[in-house]
Amino acid sequence: EKAYIIQVLRETDWVVEGDRGAAVRIDLHPNTLRSRMQKLGIRSPATQGKVFLPIATKLRSAMVYRSLYSLLYTVVEFRASHQISNNSMS
């Protein structure tokens, strides 16, 4: 099944739906074909090696939060060390 789906996808230039899409040739609903592709681990050459957008967005958000937390911690530490230095000089 996997080899057949890949063959048809290659013949249709990895187009899943539409009149010339693989779903019509395989006689499946496009969403069913996508589901089978996911289950069988079939990804188009255009998406191989790429992180899907929802995952990338979550990772990006986590990195932003970590960066902001790190920056905030650095500012607090800097201010605390300057206050100690300023207080000791008085």
PDB file of C-alpha atoms in Angstrom:
ATOM      1  CA  GLU A   1       0.000   0.000   0.000  1.00  0.00           C
ATOM      2  CA  LYS A   2       2.785   2.436   0.936  1.00  0.00           C
ATOM      3  CA  ALA A   3       4.706   1.834  -2.285  1.00  0.00           C
ATOM      4  CA  TYR A   4       1.556   2.243  -4.367  1.00  0.00           C
ATOM      5  CA  ILE A   5       0.618   5.529  -2.673  1.00  0.00           C
ATOM      6  CA  ILE A   6       4.147   6.876  -3.155  1.00  0.00           C
ATOM      7  CA  GLN A   7       4.086   5.831  -6.823  1.00  0.00           C
ATOM      8  CA  VAL A   8       0.791   7.634  -7.459  1.00  0.00           C
ATOM      9  CA  LEU A   9       1.952  10.705  -5.525  1.00  0.00           C
ATOM     10  CA  ARG A  10       5.107  10.874  -7.642  1.00  0.00           C
ATOM     11  CA  GLU A  11       3.059  10.555 -10.829  1.00  0.00           C
ATOM     12  CA  THR A  12       0.844  13.453  -9.697  1.00  0.00           C
ATOM     13  CA  ASP A  13       3.807  15.583  -8.513  1.00  0.00           C
ATOM     14  CA  TRP A  14       2.670  15.098  -4.913  1.00  0.00           C
ATOM     15  CA  VAL A  15      -0.684  16.788  -5.498  1.00  0.00           C
ATOM     16  CA  VAL A  16      -3.173  15.164  -3.128  1.00  0.00           C
ATOM     17  CA  GLU A  17      -6.517  16.648  -4.115  1.00  0.00           C
ATOM     18  CA  GLY A  18      -8.207  18.066  -7.167  1.00  0.00           C
ATOM     19  CA  ASP A  19      -9.034  16.597 -10.551  1.00  0.00           C
ATOM     20  CA  ARG A  20      -5.425  15.568 -11.177  1.00  0.00           C
ATOM     21  CA  GLY A  21      -4.590  14.681  -7.579  1.00  0.00           C
ATOM     22  CA  ALA A  22      -3.568  11.348  -6.153  1.00  0.00           C
ATOM     23  CA  ALA A  23      -6.763  10.939  -4.119  1.00  0.00           C
ATOM     24  CA  VAL A  24      -8.894  10.773  -7.278  1.00  0.00           C
ATOM     25  CA  ARG A  25      -6.575   8.206  -8.851  1.00  0.00           C
ATOM     26  CA  ILE A  26      -6.535   6.060  -5.716  1.00  0.00           C
ATOM     27  CA  ASP A  27     -10.283   6.600  -5.228  1.00  0.00           C
ATOM     28  CA  LEU A  28     -10.009   7.992  -1.710  1.00  0.00           C
ATOM     29  CA  HIS A  29     -11.215  11.175  -0.083  1.00  0.00           C
ATOM     30  CA  PRO A  30      -8.241  13.595   0.123  1.00  0.00           C
ATOM     31  CA  ASN A  31      -8.409  13.658   3.935  1.00  0.00           C
ATOM     32  CA  THR A  32      -8.376   9.849   4.015  1.00  0.00           C
ATOM     33  CA  LEU A  33      -5.306   9.838   1.781  1.00  0.00           C
ATOM     34  CA  ARG A  34      -3.581  12.394   4.021  1.00  0.00           C
ATOM     35  CA  SER A  35      -4.424  10.284   7.060  1.00  0.00           C
ATOM     36  CA  ARG A  36      -2.988   7.163   5.415  1.00  0.00           C
ATOM     37  CA  MET A  37       0.118   9.096   4.391  1.00  0.00           C
ATOM     38  CA  GLN A  38       0.626  10.210   7.981  1.00  0.00           C
ATOM     39  CA  LYS A  39       0.010   6.711   9.333  1.00  0.00           C
ATOM     40  CA  LEU A  40       2.472   5.207   6.823  1.00  0.00           C
ATOM     41  CA  GLY A  41       5.056   7.938   7.373  1.00  0.00           C
ATOM     42  CA  ILE A  42       4.818   9.290   3.825  1.00  0.00           C
ATOM     43  CA  ARG A  43       5.908  12.920   3.480  1.00  0.00           C
ATOM     44  CA  SER A  44       6.338  14.911   0.321  1.00  0.00           C
ATOM     45  CA  PRO A  45       9.866  15.929  -0.641  1.00  0.00           C
ATOM     46  CA  ALA A  46       8.857  19.561  -0.018  1.00  0.00           C
ATOM     47  CA  THR A  47       8.122  18.856   3.672  1.00  0.00           C
ATOM     48  CA  GLN A  48      10.839  16.315   4.464  1.00  0.00           C
ATOM     49  CA  GLY A  49      13.289  17.665   6.991  1.00  0.00           C
ATOM     50  CA  LYS A  50      11.022  20.542   7.923  1.00  0.00           C
ATOM     51  CA  VAL A  51       9.322  20.987  11.256  1.00  0.00           C
ATOM     52  CA  PHE A  52       5.596  21.427  10.926  1.00  0.00           C
ATOM     53  CA  LEU A  53       4.329  24.903  11.767  1.00  0.00           C
ATOM     54  CA  PRO A  54       2.518  24.115  15.045  1.00  0.00           C
ATOM     55  CA  ILE A  55       5.629  22.450  16.454  1.00  0.00           C
ATOM     56  CA  ALA A  56       7.866  25.243  15.210  1.00  0.00           C
ATOM     57  CA  THR A  57       5.541  27.835  16.739  1.00  0.00           C
ATOM     58  CA  LYS A  58       5.569  26.079  20.113  1.00  0.00           C
ATOM     59  CA  LEU A  59       9.344  25.753  20.056  1.00  0.00           C
ATOM     60  CA  ARG A  60       9.737  29.376  19.036  1.00  0.00           C
ATOM     61  CA  SER A  61       7.419  30.468  21.867  1.00  0.00           C
ATOM     62  CA  ALA A  62       9.343  28.387  24.385  1.00  0.00           C
ATOM     63  CA  MET A  63      12.640  29.879  23.188  1.00  0.00           C
ATOM     64  CA  VAL A  64      11.229  33.412  23.458  1.00  0.00           C
ATOM     65  CA  TYR A  65       9.993  32.786  26.992  1.00  0.00           C
ATOM     66  CA  ARG A  66      13.348  31.311  28.021  1.00  0.00           C
ATOM     67  CA  SER A  67      15.164  34.270  26.466  1.00  0.00           C
ATOM     68  CA  LEU A  68      12.911  36.769  28.213  1.00  0.00           C
ATOM     69  CA  TYR A  69      13.291  34.953  31.526  1.00  0.00           C
ATOM     70  CA  SER A  70      17.063  34.900  31.086  1.00  0.00           C
ATOM     71  CA  LEU A  71      17.111  38.602  30.242  1.00  0.00           C
ATOM     72  CA  LEU A  72      14.921  39.448  33.224  1.00  0.00           C
ATOM     73  CA  TYR A  73      17.127  37.378  35.527  1.00  0.00           C
ATOM     74  CA  THR A  74      20.234  39.146  34.184  1.00  0.00           C
ATOM     75  CA  VAL A  75      18.674  42.585  34.744  1.00  0.00           C
ATOM     76  CA  VAL A  76      17.621  41.690  38.292  1.00  0.00           C
ATOM     77  CA  GLU A  77      21.079  40.334  39.078  1.00  0.00           C
ATOM     78  CA  PHE A  78      22.717  43.424  37.554  1.00  0.00           C
ATOM     79  CA  ARG A  79      20.516  45.776  39.532  1.00  0.00           C
ATOM     80  CA  ALA A  80      21.089  43.827  42.734  1.00  0.00           C
ATOM     81  CA  SER A  81      24.874  43.937  42.301  1.00  0.00           C
ATOM     82  CA  HIS A  82      24.792  47.670  41.509  1.00  0.00           C
ATOM     83  CA  GLN A  83      22.671  48.448  44.553  1.00  0.00           C
ATOM     84  CA  ILE A  84      25.115  46.574  46.753  1.00  0.00           C
ATOM     85  CA  SER A  85      28.017  48.420  45.139  1.00  0.00           C
ATOM     86  CA  ASN A  86      26.272  51.797  45.439  1.00  0.00           C
ATOM     87  CA  ASN A  87      25.259  51.167  49.063  1.00  0.00           C
ATOM     88  CA  SER A  88      28.755  50.093  50.056  1.00  0.00           C
ATOM     89  CA  MET A  89      30.278  53.208  48.486  1.00  0.00           C
ATOM     90  CA  SER A  90      28.066  55.562  50.554  1.00  0.00           C
TER      91      SER A  90
END
